[in-house]
Amino acid sequence: MSQDTLIPQVVEAIHAVTGGAPAVLHEPSFSGSEWDFVKDCLDTGWVSSIGRYVDRFESDLASFTGSRHVIATVNGTAALHVCLLLAGVKQDDEVLMPTLTFVATANAVHYCNAIPHFVDSSMVSLGVDPEKLTEYLADIVTPSSEGPRNRHTGRLLRALVAMHVFGHPVDLDPLAEICAKYGIVLIEDAAESLGSSYKGRHTGLHGRLASLSFNGNKIITTGGGGAVLTQDAELARRAKHLTTTARLAHRWSFVHDEVGYNYRMPNINAALGCAQLERLPILLNTKRQLAQRYAQAFSSIQGVSFFNQPDYACSNYWLNAILLDRADTNWRDAVLEATNDAGFMTRPAWTLMHRLPMHAACSSMNLDVAEQLEARLVNMPSSAKLGERQEVVHA
Ligand SMILES: *Cc1c(COP(=O)(O)O)cnc(C)c1O
């Protein structure tokens, strides 16, 4: 297999699936009640942090995901920040997280003055590899009265943030087991996995806390927005309190009992979210159809494979991905060049977190698999509207 034979076939496959018109990586779709609900906010003046759409969005999300508690926030990074605070992450603690993630996962840890500690990924899920993590922790953890410590740095290992990469659920059961064994708090960064389930249960319900994102490129959007999920009533109360400036309820007084945050989702954003949630089942359906068409189009091409959801999961296929057989960034970049030249917005995976300058001093395990994935992975146009086409066009 040479580059010269592979690359035209990749372009052709994307062309066949998308219909050939220029296609961006992921764009939002507003074809429901979005205009009506947002107009209602403007007409009534309820545009800011208080209003009935925020409450409705939270309860609609709770019904959709099955989460007992949902707290809407200004964005996914803020939601993750609150999750980490409520997990007890403190200054100089270490937080385990995949190196293959969006920078927001690491940023939220820095906001707590804590230190990311990078772990490797699995070829099956693209997320944290439970087996490799088990072996690694057996090697580096030393118990202490305050909790598990990294024996190399002496710092407490407070939490693990598991991220569901491109919507594909990470293998949560073994991760929950490891965390329980050591007394490490499991947090799910479910920013990309709204609508994805693990063994029949929605993602974001397995960790003590989880965060969602409704940024413009996510499966549904509120413009900017996020949410904290938890099954624990006390954590939910704390999340609501921290995200609303820690103000004590009273008819007129402004008394705040700790340093809080202005992280509450505005009503106008929640209005958009309520309309988007109504259409989420349809969006999920079309996105899964699109994934199926990609899988079919790439099945006969040598030198590349379409990334399929793990067997235990039902994925939202937020971003479709192919893996080149060869781990060679020159090949990957040639594919990126040719597909972008043809009008298809393809993208590499994120630059791995351990390579970024602010993480130069952070601990990490061997990151072989994530480094392979970084060199081999290409994301393809994945907007829901591309899935609406029924017929597969054969070249
Ligand atoms: C989008 C995203 C976030 C952050 O969400 P924002 O709403 O953009 O702050 C966090 N983690 C991951 C993995 C994401 O993809």
Short mmCIF file of N, CA and C in Angstrom, two decimals, residues 10-20 289-298 320 344 380-381 385-394:
data_model
loop_
_atom_site.label_atom_id
_atom_site.label_comp_id
_atom_site.label_asym_id
_atom_site.label_seq_id
_atom_site.Cartn_x
_atom_site.Cartn_y
_atom_site.Cartn_z
N VAL A 10 -9.30 7.41 0.12
CA VAL A 10 -9.87 8.04 1.32
C VAL A 10 -10.75 9.22 0.90
N VAL A 11 -10.24 10.05 -0.02
CA VAL A 11 -11.02 11.20 -0.50
C VAL A 11 -12.32 10.71 -1.13
N GLU A 12 -12.21 9.66 -1.93
CA GLU A 12 -13.37 9.10 -2.62
C GLU A 12 -14.42 8.58 -1.63
N ALA A 13 -13.96 7.93 -0.59
CA ALA A 13 -14.89 7.37 0.41
C ALA A 13 -15.65 8.49 1.11
N ILE A 14 -14.94 9.55 1.51
CA ILE A 14 -15.62 10.66 2.19
C ILE A 14 -16.60 11.33 1.22
N HIS A 15 -16.17 11.46 -0.03
CA HIS A 15 -17.04 12.03 -1.06
C HIS A 15 -18.32 11.21 -1.19
N ALA A 16 -18.18 9.91 -1.25
CA ALA A 16 -19.34 9.02 -1.42
C ALA A 16 -20.31 9.14 -0.24
N VAL A 17 -19.76 9.24 0.97
CA VAL A 17 -20.62 9.27 2.16
C VAL A 17 -21.30 10.63 2.32
N THR A 18 -20.55 11.71 2.09
CA THR A 18 -21.10 13.04 2.37
C THR A 18 -21.86 13.62 1.19
N GLY A 19 -21.70 13.04 0.01
CA GLY A 19 -22.38 13.56 -1.16
C GLY A 19 -21.51 14.52 -1.96
N GLY A 20 -20.33 14.83 -1.45
CA GLY A 20 -19.36 15.56 -2.27
C GLY A 20 -19.29 17.05 -2.03
N GLN A 289 -26.47 6.64 11.64
CA GLN A 289 -26.57 6.24 10.23
C GLN A 289 -25.34 6.69 9.44
N LEU A 290 -24.91 7.90 9.73
CA LEU A 290 -23.71 8.42 9.06
C LEU A 290 -22.51 7.53 9.37
N ALA A 291 -22.37 7.15 10.64
CA ALA A 291 -21.24 6.28 11.04
C ALA A 291 -21.29 4.96 10.29
N GLN A 292 -22.49 4.42 10.14
CA GLN A 292 -22.64 3.15 9.42
C GLN A 292 -22.18 3.28 7.98
N ARG A 293 -22.53 4.42 7.38
CA ARG A 293 -22.13 4.63 5.98
C ARG A 293 -20.61 4.78 5.85
N TYR A 294 -20.02 5.48 6.81
CA TYR A 294 -18.55 5.58 6.80
C TYR A 294 -17.93 4.19 6.96
N ALA A 295 -18.46 3.42 7.91
CA ALA A 295 -17.91 2.09 8.18
C ALA A 295 -17.93 1.26 6.90
N GLN A 296 -19.04 1.35 6.18
CA GLN A 296 -19.19 0.58 4.94
C GLN A 296 -18.22 1.09 3.88
N ALA A 297 -18.12 2.41 3.75
CA ALA A 297 -17.28 2.99 2.70
C ALA A 297 -15.80 2.67 2.91
N PHE A 298 -15.39 2.55 4.17
CA PHE A 298 -13.98 2.29 4.44
C PHE A 298 -13.65 0.81 4.58
N ASN A 320 -16.64 11.01 13.80
CA ASN A 320 -16.19 9.78 13.16
C ASN A 320 -14.68 9.85 12.94
N PHE A 344 -13.27 18.75 2.35
CA PHE A 344 -13.75 18.00 3.52
C PHE A 344 -12.89 18.36 4.72
N MET A 380 -13.33 12.85 10.65
CA MET A 380 -14.00 13.19 9.39
C MET A 380 -15.26 14.00 9.63
N PRO A 381 -15.76 14.69 8.59
CA PRO A 381 -16.98 15.48 8.77
C PRO A 381 -18.10 14.63 9.38
N LYS A 385 -26.55 16.47 9.92
CA LYS A 385 -27.28 16.63 8.65
C LYS A 385 -26.68 15.76 7.53
N LEU A 386 -25.41 15.39 7.67
CA LEU A 386 -24.81 14.51 6.66
C LEU A 386 -25.41 13.11 6.72
N GLY A 387 -26.01 12.78 7.88
CA GLY A 387 -26.61 11.46 8.04
C GLY A 387 -28.02 11.38 7.49
N GLU A 388 -28.57 12.54 7.10
CA GLU A 388 -29.96 12.55 6.65
C GLU A 388 -30.14 11.95 5.25
N ARG A 389 -29.04 11.92 4.49
CA ARG A 389 -29.13 11.34 3.15
C ARG A 389 -29.35 9.83 3.28
N GLN A 390 -30.29 9.33 2.57
CA GLN A 390 -30.64 7.92 2.73
C GLN A 390 -29.75 6.98 1.91
N GLU A 391 -29.55 7.34 0.65
CA GLU A 391 -28.87 6.42 -0.26
C GLU A 391 -27.35 6.55 -0.17
N VAL A 392 -26.66 5.45 -0.35
CA VAL A 392 -25.21 5.50 -0.43
C VAL A 392 -24.84 5.69 -1.90
N VAL A 393 -24.03 6.73 -2.15
CA VAL A 393 -23.64 6.99 -3.53
C VAL A 393 -22.39 6.19 -3.84
N HIS A 394 -22.48 5.33 -4.83
CA HIS A 394 -21.29 4.56 -5.21
C HIS A 394 -20.54 5.31 -6.29
#
